[in-house]
Coordinates of C-alpha atoms and ligand atoms in Angstrom, one line a residue:
M1 CA 92.2 132.5 79.8
G2 CA 94.6 135.1 81.2
G3 CA 96.9 134.8 78.2
F4 CA 97.7 131.1 78.9
K5 CA 98.6 129.1 75.9
A6 CA 98.1 125.3 75.8
A7 CA 101.0 123.0 75.1
H8 CA 102.8 123.8 71.9
G9 CA 101.3 127.3 71.8
G10 CA 97.8 126.2 70.7
E11 CA 94.4 126.7 72.3
L12 CA 93.2 124.4 75.0
K13 CA 90.9 121.8 73.4
D14 CA 87.3 121.3 74.4
L15 CA 85.8 118.3 72.7
Y16 CA 82.3 118.5 74.3
L17 CA 79.3 119.0 72.1
K18 CA 77.1 121.8 73.4
G19 CA 73.3 122.3 73.9
E20 CA 71.1 121.0 71.2
E21 CA 73.9 119.2 69.4
S22 CA 74.8 117.3 72.5
E23 CA 71.2 116.3 73.1
Q24 CA 70.8 115.1 69.5
E25 CA 74.0 113.0 69.6
K26 CA 73.0 111.6 73.0
S27 CA 69.7 110.3 71.5
A28 CA 71.4 109.0 68.3
A29 CA 73.9 107.1 70.5
G30 CA 71.0 104.8 71.6
E31 CA 71.4 103.1 68.2
Y32 CA 75.2 102.9 68.3
K33 CA 77.2 99.8 69.2
V34 CA 78.5 100.2 72.7
W35 CA 82.0 100.0 74.1
T36 CA 82.3 99.9 77.9
L37 CA 85.4 101.8 78.7
T38 CA 88.1 100.4 81.0
T39 CA 89.3 102.4 84.0
R40 CA 92.4 103.6 82.1
Q41 CA 90.3 104.5 79.0
V42 CA 87.9 106.6 81.2
C43 CA 90.9 108.5 82.5
D44 CA 92.4 109.0 79.0
L45 CA 89.0 110.1 77.6
E46 CA 88.3 112.6 80.3
M47 CA 91.7 114.2 79.7
L48 CA 91.2 114.2 75.9
L49 CA 87.8 115.8 76.2
N50 CA 88.7 118.5 78.7
G51 CA 91.9 119.6 76.9
A52 CA 94.4 118.2 79.4
F53 CA 95.9 116.3 76.5
S54 CA 95.9 119.3 74.1
P55 CA 96.8 119.3 71.2
L56 CA 95.3 115.8 70.9
E57 CA 91.7 115.8 69.7
R58 CA 91.2 112.1 69.4
F59 CA 92.8 108.7 70.4
N60 CA 95.9 108.3 68.3
S61 CA 95.5 107.7 64.6
Q62 CA 97.7 104.9 63.2
A63 CA 100.0 107.5 61.7
D64 CA 100.3 109.4 65.0
Y65 CA 100.8 106.2 66.9
E66 CA 103.6 105.0 64.6
S67 CA 105.3 108.4 64.8
I68 CA 105.0 108.5 68.6
L69 CA 106.7 105.1 68.9
E70 CA 109.5 106.1 66.5
N71 CA 110.1 109.8 67.2
M72 CA 108.1 110.8 70.3
R73 CA 106.2 113.1 68.0
L74 CA 102.8 113.2 66.3
A75 CA 102.9 112.7 62.5
D76 CA 103.0 116.5 62.1
G77 CA 106.1 116.8 64.2
T78 CA 104.5 118.0 67.4
L79 CA 106.3 116.6 70.5
W80 CA 104.1 113.9 72.2
P81 CA 105.9 111.0 73.9
M82 CA 103.1 108.7 75.0
P83 CA 100.6 106.7 72.8
I84 CA 97.0 107.3 73.8
S85 CA 95.2 104.5 72.1
L86 CA 91.7 103.1 72.3
D87 CA 91.8 99.3 72.4
I88 CA 88.8 97.2 71.8
P89 CA 88.3 93.4 71.4
K90 CA 88.6 91.9 67.9
S91 CA 85.0 90.5 68.3
L92 CA 83.6 94.1 68.5
A93 CA 86.1 95.5 65.9
D94 CA 84.8 92.8 63.4
E95 CA 81.3 94.1 63.8
I96 CA 82.3 97.6 63.0
T97 CA 82.6 99.0 59.5
L98 CA 84.6 102.2 59.0
G99 CA 82.3 105.2 59.2
D100 CA 80.2 103.5 62.0
H101 CA 79.7 105.4 65.2
I102 CA 80.2 103.8 68.6
A103 CA 79.0 104.9 72.0
L104 CA 81.7 105.1 74.7
R105 CA 80.1 104.4 78.0
D106 CA 81.6 104.2 81.5
P107 CA 81.3 100.9 83.5
E108 CA 77.9 102.2 84.9
G109 CA 76.6 102.7 81.4
V110 CA 76.8 106.5 81.4
L111 CA 77.5 107.9 77.9
I112 CA 80.8 109.9 78.0
A113 CA 81.4 110.3 74.2
T114 CA 80.7 109.0 70.8
M115 CA 83.3 108.2 68.2
E116 CA 83.2 107.8 64.4
I117 CA 85.4 104.9 63.6
E118 CA 87.8 106.1 60.8
E119 CA 90.6 103.6 61.4
K120 CA 91.1 100.2 63.0
W121 CA 94.3 98.2 63.1
L122 CA 96.2 95.5 64.9
P123 CA 99.1 96.9 66.8
D124 CA 102.3 95.0 67.5
R125 CA 102.2 95.3 71.3
A126 CA 105.7 93.8 71.8
R127 CA 107.1 96.5 69.5
E128 CA 105.1 99.2 71.3
A129 CA 106.5 98.0 74.7
Q130 CA 110.0 98.1 73.3
M131 CA 109.7 101.5 71.7
V132 CA 107.9 103.3 74.5
F133 CA 109.3 101.6 77.6
G134 CA 112.5 100.3 76.2
T135 CA 111.8 96.8 77.4
Q136 CA 109.4 93.8 77.2
D137 CA 110.0 92.8 80.8
L138 CA 106.6 92.1 82.5
A139 CA 108.0 93.5 85.7
H140 CA 107.4 96.9 84.1
P141 CA 103.8 97.9 85.0
G142 CA 103.3 99.7 81.6
V143 CA 104.5 96.5 79.8
S144 CA 102.4 94.1 81.8
Y145 CA 99.3 96.4 81.2
L146 CA 100.0 96.3 77.5
F147 CA 100.4 92.5 77.4
D148 CA 97.8 91.4 79.9
H149 CA 95.1 94.1 79.9
T150 CA 95.1 95.6 76.4
N151 CA 92.6 94.5 73.7
E152 CA 93.9 93.4 70.3
V153 CA 92.5 96.2 68.0
Y154 CA 93.2 99.9 68.2
V155 CA 90.6 102.3 66.8
S156 CA 90.6 106.0 66.1
G157 CA 88.2 108.7 64.7
E158 CA 86.4 111.9 65.5
L159 CA 85.3 112.2 69.1
N160 CA 82.2 114.0 70.4
G161 CA 82.1 114.5 74.1
I162 CA 78.8 114.3 75.8
A163 CA 79.4 114.4 79.6
P164 CA 82.6 114.2 81.7
P165 CA 82.9 111.1 83.8
D166 CA 81.3 111.7 87.2
H167 CA 83.5 111.8 90.3
Y168 CA 81.6 111.5 93.5
D169 CA 84.7 111.7 95.7
F170 CA 86.6 114.9 96.6
R171 CA 84.5 117.0 94.2
H172 CA 85.8 120.2 95.7
L173 CA 89.4 119.3 94.7
R174 CA 88.7 118.5 91.0
H175 CA 89.3 121.0 88.3
T176 CA 89.4 120.9 84.5
P177 CA 92.4 122.7 82.9
A178 CA 90.2 125.6 82.0
E179 CA 88.9 125.9 85.6
L180 CA 92.4 125.8 87.1
R181 CA 93.6 128.4 84.7
D182 CA 90.7 130.7 85.5
Y183 CA 91.4 130.2 89.2
F184 CA 95.0 131.2 88.7
V185 CA 93.9 134.3 86.9
K186 CA 91.5 135.1 89.7
L187 CA 94.2 134.7 92.3
G188 CA 96.7 136.7 90.2
W189 CA 99.1 133.7 90.0
R190 CA 101.3 134.3 87.0
R191 CA 103.9 131.7 88.0
V192 CA 102.8 128.3 89.2
V193 CA 105.1 125.3 90.0
A194 CA 103.4 121.9 89.9
F195 CA 104.3 119.0 92.1
Q196 CA 103.4 115.6 90.6
T197 CA 103.0 112.8 93.2
R198 CA 101.5 109.3 93.6
N199 CA 102.6 108.9 97.3
P200 CA 101.5 110.4 100.6
M201 CA 103.3 113.6 101.5
H202 CA 105.4 113.7 104.6
R203 CA 107.5 116.6 105.9
A204 CA 110.4 116.1 103.4
H205 CA 107.9 116.5 100.5
V206 CA 106.3 119.6 102.0
E207 CA 109.7 121.1 102.5
L208 CA 111.0 120.4 99.0
T209 CA 107.9 121.9 97.4
R210 CA 108.2 125.0 99.6
L211 CA 111.9 125.3 98.6
A212 CA 111.0 124.8 94.9
S213 CA 108.3 127.5 95.2
A214 CA 110.7 129.9 96.9
Q215 CA 113.5 129.3 94.4
T216 CA 111.2 129.9 91.4
E217 CA 109.2 132.7 93.1
A218 CA 106.1 130.8 92.0
N219 CA 102.9 129.7 93.6
L220 CA 102.6 126.0 94.4
L221 CA 100.2 123.5 92.9
I222 CA 100.1 120.1 94.6
H223 CA 98.9 118.0 91.7
P224 CA 98.6 114.4 92.7
V225 CA 97.5 111.6 90.3
V226 CA 94.3 110.0 91.3
G227 CA 93.5 108.1 88.1
Q228 CA 95.7 105.0 87.9
T229 CA 99.1 104.8 89.5
K230 CA 101.5 101.9 90.2
P231 CA 99.9 98.7 91.4
G232 CA 100.5 98.5 95.2
D233 CA 100.4 102.3 95.7
V234 CA 98.5 103.7 98.7
D235 CA 94.9 104.2 97.5
H236 CA 94.0 107.7 96.5
F237 CA 91.3 108.2 99.1
T238 CA 93.9 107.8 101.9
R239 CA 96.4 109.9 100.0
V240 CA 94.1 112.8 99.4
R241 CA 93.1 112.9 103.1
C242 CA 96.9 113.0 103.9
Y243 CA 97.4 115.8 101.4
E244 CA 94.5 117.8 103.0
H245 CA 96.3 117.4 106.3
A246 CA 99.6 118.6 104.8
M247 CA 97.8 121.5 103.1
K248 CA 96.7 122.8 106.5
R249 CA 100.4 123.3 107.2
S250 CA 100.9 125.5 104.1
P251 CA 100.0 129.1 103.4
E252 CA 96.6 129.2 101.7
Q253 CA 97.4 132.2 99.7
T254 CA 100.3 130.6 97.8
T255 CA 99.5 126.9 97.7
M256 CA 96.7 124.9 96.1
L257 CA 95.7 121.2 95.9
S258 CA 94.0 119.8 92.8
L259 CA 93.5 116.2 91.8
L260 CA 94.6 114.9 88.4
P261 CA 92.6 112.0 86.9
L262 CA 95.5 110.7 84.9
A263 CA 96.3 107.0 84.2
M264 CA 100.0 106.8 84.6
R265 CA 102.1 104.3 82.6
M266 CA 105.2 104.5 84.8
G267 CA 107.2 105.3 81.6
G268 CA 110.1 107.2 83.3
P269 CA 111.7 109.7 80.9
R270 CA 109.0 109.7 78.2
E271 CA 106.3 110.0 80.9
A272 CA 108.1 113.0 82.5
V273 CA 107.9 114.8 79.1
W274 CA 104.2 113.9 78.9
H275 CA 103.6 115.2 82.5
A276 CA 105.2 118.5 81.5
I277 CA 102.8 118.9 78.5
I278 CA 99.9 118.1 80.7
R279 CA 101.0 120.6 83.4
K280 CA 101.4 123.3 80.7
N281 CA 97.8 122.6 79.7
Y282 CA 96.7 123.2 83.3
G283 CA 98.4 126.6 83.2
C284 CA 101.6 125.8 85.1
T285 CA 104.9 127.5 84.3
H286 CA 107.2 125.1 86.2
L287 CA 107.2 121.4 87.0
I288 CA 109.2 119.7 89.8
V289 CA 110.9 116.6 88.3
G290 CA 112.4 114.2 90.8
R291 CA 115.0 111.5 90.8
D292 CA 113.5 108.5 88.9
H293 CA 110.3 110.5 88.0
A294 CA 107.4 108.1 87.1
G295 CA 109.8 105.2 87.7
P296 CA 108.5 101.6 87.2
G297 CA 110.6 100.0 89.9
K298 CA 113.1 97.2 89.3
D299 CA 113.1 94.8 86.4
S300 CA 112.9 91.0 86.8
Q301 CA 116.7 90.9 87.3
G302 CA 116.5 93.4 90.1
E303 CA 118.0 96.2 88.0
D304 CA 116.6 99.7 87.5
F305 CA 114.7 100.1 84.2
Y306 CA 116.0 103.7 83.7
G307 CA 118.9 105.8 85.1
P308 CA 117.9 108.0 88.1
Y309 CA 118.3 111.2 86.1
D310 CA 117.1 110.1 82.7
A311 CA 113.7 111.8 83.2
Q312 CA 115.3 115.1 84.3
E313 CA 117.7 115.0 81.3
M314 CA 114.9 114.3 78.8
V315 CA 112.7 117.1 80.1
T316 CA 115.6 119.5 80.0
Q317 CA 116.4 118.5 76.4
F318 CA 112.9 119.5 75.4
E319 CA 112.4 122.4 77.8
D320 CA 112.1 125.1 75.0
E321 CA 109.6 123.2 73.0
L322 CA 107.6 122.3 76.2
D323 CA 107.6 125.9 77.3
I324 CA 107.6 124.9 80.9
T325 CA 110.6 125.1 83.2
M326 CA 111.8 122.0 85.0
V327 CA 112.7 122.4 88.6
P328 CA 114.9 119.5 89.8
F329 CA 113.7 117.9 93.0
H330 CA 116.0 118.2 96.0
Q331 CA 116.5 115.3 98.2
M332 CA 115.6 116.8 101.6
V333 CA 117.0 115.4 104.8
Y334 CA 116.3 116.3 108.4
V335 CA 119.2 117.8 110.3
P336 CA 118.6 117.3 114.0
E337 CA 121.3 119.8 115.1
R338 CA 119.4 122.5 113.3
A339 CA 115.9 121.1 113.8
Q340 CA 115.1 121.6 110.1
Y341 CA 115.1 120.0 106.7
L342 CA 117.8 120.9 104.3
P343 CA 118.8 119.8 100.8
D344 CA 121.0 116.8 101.2
E345 CA 124.0 118.3 99.4
Q346 CA 124.0 121.3 101.8
V347 CA 124.6 119.3 104.9
K348 CA 128.2 119.2 106.0
A349 CA 129.8 117.3 108.9
P350 CA 129.6 117.5 111.9
D351 CA 125.9 118.0 111.2
T352 CA 124.0 114.7 110.7
K353 CA 121.3 113.7 108.3
L354 CA 118.1 111.7 109.2
N355 CA 115.7 110.0 106.9
I356 CA 113.3 107.0 107.0
S357 CA 113.1 104.9 103.9
G358 CA 109.7 103.9 102.5
T359 CA 110.4 100.2 103.4
E360 CA 111.3 101.1 107.0
F361 CA 108.2 103.4 107.3
R362 CA 105.9 100.6 106.1
R363 CA 107.5 98.2 108.6
R364 CA 106.8 100.6 111.4
L365 CA 103.2 100.9 110.3
R366 CA 102.8 97.1 110.0
E367 CA 104.3 96.5 113.4
G368 CA 102.5 99.5 115.1
L369 CA 105.8 101.2 116.0
D370 CA 106.4 104.9 116.6
V371 CA 107.2 107.3 113.8
E372 CA 109.0 110.5 114.9
E373 CA 107.4 113.8 114.4
W374 CA 110.3 115.1 112.4
F375 CA 109.4 112.6 109.7
S376 CA 105.7 113.3 109.3
Y377 CA 102.8 115.2 110.8
P378 CA 100.8 113.3 113.4
E379 CA 97.5 113.7 111.4
V380 CA 99.2 112.1 108.4
I381 CA 100.5 109.2 110.4
A382 CA 97.1 108.7 112.0
E383 CA 95.5 108.6 108.6
L384 CA 97.9 106.0 107.3
R385 CA 97.5 103.9 110.4
K386 CA 93.7 103.8 109.8
T387 CA 94.3 102.4 106.3
F388 CA 97.3 100.2 107.3
P389 CA 96.6 98.9 110.8
P390 CA 99.3 96.8 112.4
R391 CA 99.3 93.1 111.5
D392 CA 97.4 92.1 114.7
K393 CA 94.5 94.3 113.6
Q394 CA 94.5 93.2 109.9
G395 CA 92.1 90.7 108.4
F396 CA 93.3 87.3 107.1
T397 CA 92.0 84.1 105.6
V398 CA 93.0 80.6 106.7
F399 CA 92.3 78.3 103.8
F400 CA 92.2 74.6 104.6
T401 CA 92.4 72.2 101.7
G402 CA 92.5 68.4 101.6
L403 CA 90.6 65.2 100.8
S404 CA 87.1 64.4 102.1
G405 CA 87.5 62.9 105.5
S406 CA 91.0 64.3 106.0
G407 CA 90.0 66.3 109.1
K408 CA 89.7 69.8 107.5
S409 CA 86.4 70.6 109.2
T410 CA 87.5 69.3 112.6
V411 CA 90.8 71.2 112.7
A412 CA 89.0 74.3 111.2
N413 CA 86.4 74.1 114.0
A414 CA 89.1 73.8 116.7
L415 CA 90.9 76.8 115.2
L416 CA 87.7 78.8 115.3
L417 CA 87.2 78.0 119.0
K418 CA 90.8 78.9 119.9
L419 CA 90.5 82.2 118.0
M420 CA 87.2 82.9 119.8
E421 CA 88.9 82.1 123.1
L422 CA 91.6 84.7 122.3
G423 CA 88.8 87.2 121.7
G424 CA 88.8 90.7 120.1
R425 CA 88.4 89.4 116.5
R426 CA 85.4 88.5 114.3
V427 CA 85.7 85.1 112.8
T428 CA 83.6 83.4 110.1
L429 CA 83.9 79.7 109.3
L430 CA 83.1 78.8 105.6
D431 CA 83.0 75.0 105.9
G432 CA 82.7 72.9 102.7
D433 CA 79.3 71.4 103.6
V434 CA 77.9 74.7 105.0
V435 CA 78.9 76.6 101.8
R436 CA 77.3 74.0 99.6
T437 CA 74.0 74.5 101.5
H438 CA 74.0 78.3 101.6
L439 CA 76.1 79.6 98.7
S440 CA 76.4 76.8 96.2
S441 CA 73.3 74.6 96.6
E442 CA 72.8 74.3 92.8
L443 CA 76.3 73.1 92.1
G444 CA 77.6 69.6 91.6
F445 CA 81.2 68.2 91.5
S446 CA 82.3 68.7 87.9
K447 CA 85.6 70.7 87.6
E448 CA 83.6 73.7 86.4
H449 CA 81.2 73.6 89.4
R450 CA 84.0 72.9 91.9
D451 CA 85.9 76.0 90.6
L452 CA 82.8 78.1 90.8
N453 CA 82.2 76.9 94.4
I454 CA 85.8 77.8 95.4
L455 CA 85.8 81.2 93.7
R456 CA 82.6 82.0 95.6
I457 CA 84.2 81.0 98.9
G458 CA 87.2 83.1 97.8
Y459 CA 85.1 86.1 97.1
V460 CA 83.4 86.0 100.5
A461 CA 86.7 85.4 102.3
S462 CA 88.3 88.3 100.5
E463 CA 85.5 90.6 101.5
I464 CA 85.8 89.5 105.2
T465 CA 89.5 89.9 105.1
K466 CA 89.4 93.3 103.4
H467 CA 87.2 94.5 106.2
G468 CA 89.5 93.3 109.0
G469 CA 87.8 90.0 109.8
I470 CA 89.1 86.4 109.9
A471 CA 87.7 83.9 107.4
I472 CA 88.4 80.2 107.9
C473 CA 87.6 78.1 104.8
A474 CA 87.5 74.3 104.7
P475 CA 86.6 73.0 101.2
I476 CA 88.3 70.2 99.4
A477 CA 89.5 72.7 96.7
P478 CA 91.3 70.1 94.6
Y479 CA 92.7 72.4 91.8
A480 CA 96.0 74.3 92.4
E481 CA 95.1 77.1 89.8
T482 CA 91.8 77.8 91.5
R483 CA 93.5 78.0 95.0
R484 CA 96.0 80.4 93.5
K485 CA 93.2 82.6 92.2
V486 CA 91.7 82.7 95.6
R487 CA 95.0 83.6 97.2
E488 CA 95.4 86.4 94.8
L489 CA 91.9 87.7 95.5
V490 CA 92.4 87.6 99.3
E491 CA 95.9 89.0 99.3
F492 CA 94.6 92.2 97.7
G493 CA 93.1 93.1 101.1
G494 CA 95.0 91.0 103.6
A495 CA 96.9 87.8 104.3
F496 CA 96.2 84.3 103.0
V497 CA 97.4 81.3 104.9
E498 CA 97.0 77.9 103.1
V499 CA 96.8 74.8 105.3
H500 CA 97.1 71.5 103.6
V501 CA 95.4 68.7 105.5
S502 CA 97.5 66.0 104.0
T503 CA 96.0 62.9 105.7
P504 CA 96.6 60.0 103.2
L505 CA 93.7 58.7 101.1
E506 CA 93.9 55.2 102.7
V507 CA 93.3 56.8 106.2
C508 CA 90.4 59.0 104.9
E509 CA 88.9 56.0 103.2
Q510 CA 89.2 53.8 106.3
R511 CA 87.5 56.5 108.4
D512 CA 84.8 57.0 105.8
R513 CA 82.7 58.9 108.3
K514 CA 80.0 59.8 105.8
G515 CA 80.1 56.4 104.0
L516 CA 80.8 58.3 100.7
Y517 CA 84.1 56.4 99.9
A518 CA 82.2 53.1 100.0
L519 CA 79.5 54.6 97.6
A520 CA 82.3 56.0 95.4
R521 CA 84.1 52.6 95.2
A522 CA 80.8 51.0 94.4
G523 CA 80.3 53.5 91.5
K524 CA 77.2 55.0 93.1
I525 CA 78.8 58.4 93.4
K526 CA 80.8 59.7 90.4
Q527 CA 83.7 62.1 90.3
F528 CA 84.7 61.5 93.9
T529 CA 87.9 63.2 94.9
G530 CA 90.8 60.8 95.3
I531 CA 88.8 57.9 93.8
D532 CA 87.9 58.9 90.2
D533 CA 88.6 62.7 90.4
P534 CA 91.9 64.4 90.9
Y535 CA 93.4 66.2 93.9
E536 CA 96.4 68.4 93.1
V537 CA 98.7 68.5 96.2
P538 CA 99.7 72.0 97.3
K539 CA 103.3 72.8 96.8
N540 CA 103.7 76.0 98.9
A541 CA 101.2 75.6 101.7
E542 CA 102.1 77.7 104.8
V543 CA 101.2 74.8 107.1
T544 CA 100.8 71.0 106.5
I545 CA 98.9 68.8 108.9
D546 CA 98.5 65.1 108.7
T547 CA 95.6 64.1 111.1
S548 CA 96.7 60.5 111.1
D549 CA 99.8 61.7 113.1
I550 CA 98.4 64.5 115.3
S551 CA 95.1 65.4 117.0
A552 CA 92.8 68.1 115.7
D553 CA 93.8 70.1 118.8
L554 CA 97.5 70.0 118.0
G555 CA 96.8 70.7 114.3
A556 CA 94.8 73.9 115.2
H557 CA 97.6 74.8 117.6
R558 CA 100.2 74.6 114.8
V559 CA 98.1 77.0 112.7
L560 CA 97.9 79.4 115.7
V561 CA 101.7 79.3 116.1
K562 CA 102.1 80.1 112.5
L563 CA 99.7 83.0 112.7
E564 CA 101.5 84.3 115.7
S565 CA 104.9 84.1 114.0
M566 CA 103.4 86.1 111.1
G567 CA 102.3 88.8 113.5
F568 CA 98.5 88.3 113.0
I569 CA 97.6 87.4 116.5
Ligands
PPS601 S1 85.0 71.2 96.3 O1 85.7 70.3 95.4 O2 86.0 71.9 97.1 O3 84.0 72.1 95.6 O4 84.3 70.3 97.3 P1 83.5 70.7 98.6 O5 82.6 71.9 98.4 O6 84.5 70.9 99.7 O7 82.6 69.5 98.9 C1 82.9 68.7 99.9 C2 81.8 67.8 100.4 O8 80.9 67.3 99.5 C3 80.7 65.8 99.7 N1 80.8 65.2 98.3 C4 81.9 65.1 97.6 N2 83.2 65.4 97.8 C5 84.1 65.1 96.7 N3 83.7 64.6 95.6 C6 82.4 64.3 95.3 N4 82.1 63.8 94.1 C7 81.5 64.5 96.3 N5 80.1 64.4 96.4 C8 79.8 64.8 97.7 C9 81.8 65.4 100.7 O9 81.1 65.0 101.8 C10 82.6 66.6 101.0 O10 82.7 67.0 102.4 P2 84.0 66.8 103.2 O11 83.8 67.6 104.5 O12 85.2 67.3 102.4 O13 84.1 65.3 103.5

């Protein structure tokens, strides 16, 4: 181990059973109750088993959990700022007696570890949020995870590792703490400064890491988080391809890239201390800590959750105990007069400073505008342009909703033909009747069946949108909550434009093209929308069209104009 000590001076933990013992436990696990791990739990478990969370040897016991909340320390006084809990549903917890073993499997069913349940308790999640994150505001990603995605019961007990979670992507860039330390020894790296990141690296980041490495006379470890980061972040596949491009600009002998399967909590100062412990376990001697390190963004009042330097201050406060040196992050700016990057505070008039904010950079990508070479490397920009094409190359869904006979299908068809006339895009029409023939033939018109029908349409539309196509949907979709769910699903991968075809019931009934209103009035069809079944009128539709006022052609044209104003065509 090259004389490396893990965090707090101990040995690096390795919780995997070996050889025969592992085989025996694996076959015994066939009889155990199963808990299928969430994405966060897979990350936490991997880092517990391979020693990245040393000195932890298990998910927190209740005593450690309480002590972490109160003092940022384990019950024995060891500095540890972040709770690492295993949460399971009450229904499963009720089936488990203390002393039972459970099998911890990944979502594909692969056995990662087994655990003897020694404790189970009901945590107070509001208190946890307050103590760990200093807030209960759901705008904080750590808090919303706690309230919306955490199960009621926490359990703890001895862990036996069977197999690390498999990673099929970027295998050449993944290392356990022991592997990374061995590598440092092999290369003769005695001082290593780690750079933690969850964003793509542009030239300013490369320059600041070079500066940090020069100032500390240390080798550089680019150590990006690829487990879970802040919702809305650039996906790790794109980021890692960007890092690989940036690495080609750095000297191979002194710089290395390794991926960290950490699930971040966006816990600001507490999280920065946690990152320092983790980096110590990976054999690093220094950690770059930036302004607003692991920051959760703004609260629901638009204010920062933490002060910009709280994280740096807290790491400095515990520097001795952490036994890792904090390197404050320099804000680097481009100085055109010198054709180089310099720390912000070193630039004096008449020299000028250039920078592009994250918001401005995203705008330029969205609108397909130029990004100057001083800001980033052309290969990095090209990579990001592939993932974030300009709006007119992105997929979207146009979702028509309205009563039967309101003219949804007619306007949707007209829109389809106009988009085909424009050319260059792939368009799919998911009309109500067509969907009910091909996707939902077994469904009726109860609320439950209508919701299922709409969610199926939403799923298909979201897949089309994600892959850059255009989906036009035209069901009745009478329930607001279900339409909201579809919007959420689609917006994950592109835009959603809701069109309310608001033609009044009297007009629809008068038209009665399919003769269904007459049947409904006669009681021969039950649960007919508008007659004896509800239609919840959309409140925030992007476009509203009443076909008793305007033709289908004009209606479709209105949608086209809207799409154009949004930049999609
Ligand atoms: S839903 O509520 O969104 O799942 O409905 P949808 O799949 O769009 O179904 C619409 C077509 O089914 C015919 N139909 C009925 N509509 C409403 N209520 C009842 N009970 C009903 N029974 C049959 C009707 O022709 C709808 O087609 P459109 O094109 O809307 O007229």
